[in-house]
Amino acid sequence: MITPELVTEIAAQVEQQGLDSSTAARLRQAYPGMHFAVCQEDDISNLEPVSNYKTFNVYLLDAHSHCLSLTRDYEAATGVVLAELSDESEY
């Protein structure tokens, strides 16, 4: 189960190691069984992030029904999306 504390732990690793093309693979290795995705913030619409950081926002993924969807429900979450902020984005 994903908790706010786990999201904070993951985000701290991303802040320390940086967000790049290898981030999702690195996190999948560290947290087996969880889904991870990295995208640009402007790829996501109509949902507030569960956490905001200086260079990225965090969203939750739900993969329980054969399609991935974003959720704000920690109990339903099966993964994390890290959305990189552009220089023009606010956090």
Short mmCIF file of C-alpha atoms in Angstrom, two decimals:
data_model
loop_
_atom_site.label_atom_id
_atom_site.label_comp_id
_atom_site.label_asym_id
_atom_site.label_seq_id
_atom_site.Cartn_x
_atom_site.Cartn_y
_atom_site.Cartn_z
CA MET A 1 0.00 0.00 0.00
CA ILE A 2 1.18 3.49 -0.77
CA THR A 3 1.17 5.96 2.10
CA PRO A 4 1.95 9.68 2.33
CA GLU A 5 5.14 8.71 4.16
CA LEU A 6 6.21 6.42 1.31
CA VAL A 7 5.58 9.19 -1.21
CA THR A 8 7.75 11.50 0.91
CA GLU A 9 10.49 8.85 1.02
CA ILE A 10 10.38 8.37 -2.77
CA ALA A 11 10.37 12.12 -3.39
CA ALA A 12 13.40 12.58 -1.12
CA GLN A 13 15.31 10.04 -3.22
CA VAL A 14 14.31 11.83 -6.40
CA GLU A 15 15.37 15.18 -4.98
CA GLN A 16 18.74 13.71 -3.98
CA GLN A 17 19.41 11.73 -7.18
CA GLY A 18 17.61 13.97 -9.67
CA LEU A 19 14.77 13.34 -12.08
CA ASP A 20 15.88 11.99 -15.45
CA SER A 21 15.25 9.18 -17.93
CA SER A 22 16.59 6.54 -15.52
CA THR A 23 14.48 7.58 -12.51
CA ALA A 24 11.51 5.24 -13.09
CA ALA A 25 13.76 2.22 -13.65
CA ARG A 26 15.80 3.04 -10.55
CA LEU A 27 12.63 3.35 -8.44
CA ARG A 28 11.14 0.12 -9.83
CA GLN A 29 14.29 -1.65 -8.67
CA ALA A 30 14.10 -0.08 -5.21
CA TYR A 31 10.33 -0.66 -4.83
CA PRO A 32 9.43 -3.94 -6.58
CA GLY A 33 5.80 -4.33 -7.51
CA MET A 34 5.07 -0.60 -7.68
CA HIS A 35 4.36 1.26 -10.90
CA PHE A 36 6.43 4.37 -11.67
CA ALA A 37 6.16 6.87 -14.50
CA VAL A 38 7.93 10.09 -15.33
CA CYS A 39 6.40 12.79 -17.50
CA GLN A 40 6.18 16.55 -17.92
CA GLU A 41 3.74 18.41 -15.68
CA ASP A 42 1.87 19.77 -18.69
CA ASP A 43 1.07 16.15 -19.70
CA ILE A 44 -1.32 15.95 -16.73
CA SER A 45 -4.56 17.87 -16.53
CA ASN A 46 -7.55 18.13 -14.23
CA LEU A 47 -5.96 16.68 -11.10
CA GLU A 48 -4.08 18.27 -8.25
CA PRO A 49 -0.84 16.55 -7.26
CA VAL A 50 -0.64 14.82 -3.89
CA SER A 51 2.74 16.51 -3.30
CA ASN A 52 4.63 19.45 -4.75
CA TYR A 53 8.40 19.81 -4.86
CA LYS A 54 10.76 22.36 -6.38
CA THR A 55 11.32 20.55 -9.69
CA PHE A 56 8.47 18.02 -9.84
CA ASN A 57 4.98 17.15 -8.63
CA VAL A 58 3.82 13.75 -7.43
CA TYR A 59 0.62 12.03 -8.54
CA LEU A 60 -0.73 8.59 -7.65
CA LEU A 61 -1.50 5.79 -10.12
CA ASP A 62 -4.28 3.24 -9.81
CA ALA A 63 -3.87 0.07 -11.89
CA HIS A 64 -6.59 -2.05 -10.30
CA SER A 65 -8.89 -2.03 -13.34
CA HIS A 66 -6.94 -3.05 -16.43
CA CYS A 67 -6.22 0.59 -17.30
CA LEU A 68 -3.93 2.98 -15.47
CA SER A 69 -5.60 6.07 -14.08
CA LEU A 70 -4.61 8.89 -11.77
CA THR A 71 -6.10 8.99 -8.29
CA ARG A 72 -5.80 10.97 -5.09
CA ASP A 73 -6.78 7.91 -3.04
CA TYR A 74 -3.72 6.45 -1.31
CA GLU A 75 -5.54 3.19 -0.59
CA ALA A 76 -6.31 2.68 -4.29
CA ALA A 77 -2.85 3.71 -5.47
CA THR A 78 -0.49 1.16 -6.98
CA GLY A 79 2.17 3.54 -8.20
CA VAL A 80 3.55 7.02 -8.52
CA VAL A 81 3.88 9.53 -11.36
CA LEU A 82 6.66 12.09 -11.12
CA ALA A 83 5.76 15.09 -13.25
CA GLU A 84 8.72 17.32 -14.04
CA LEU A 85 8.05 21.03 -13.79
CA SER A 86 9.21 23.31 -16.56
CA ASP A 87 10.82 26.63 -15.72
CA GLU A 88 7.47 28.35 -16.27
CA SER A 89 5.49 26.05 -13.91
CA GLU A 90 4.51 27.07 -10.43
CA TYR A 91 4.82 24.68 -7.54
#
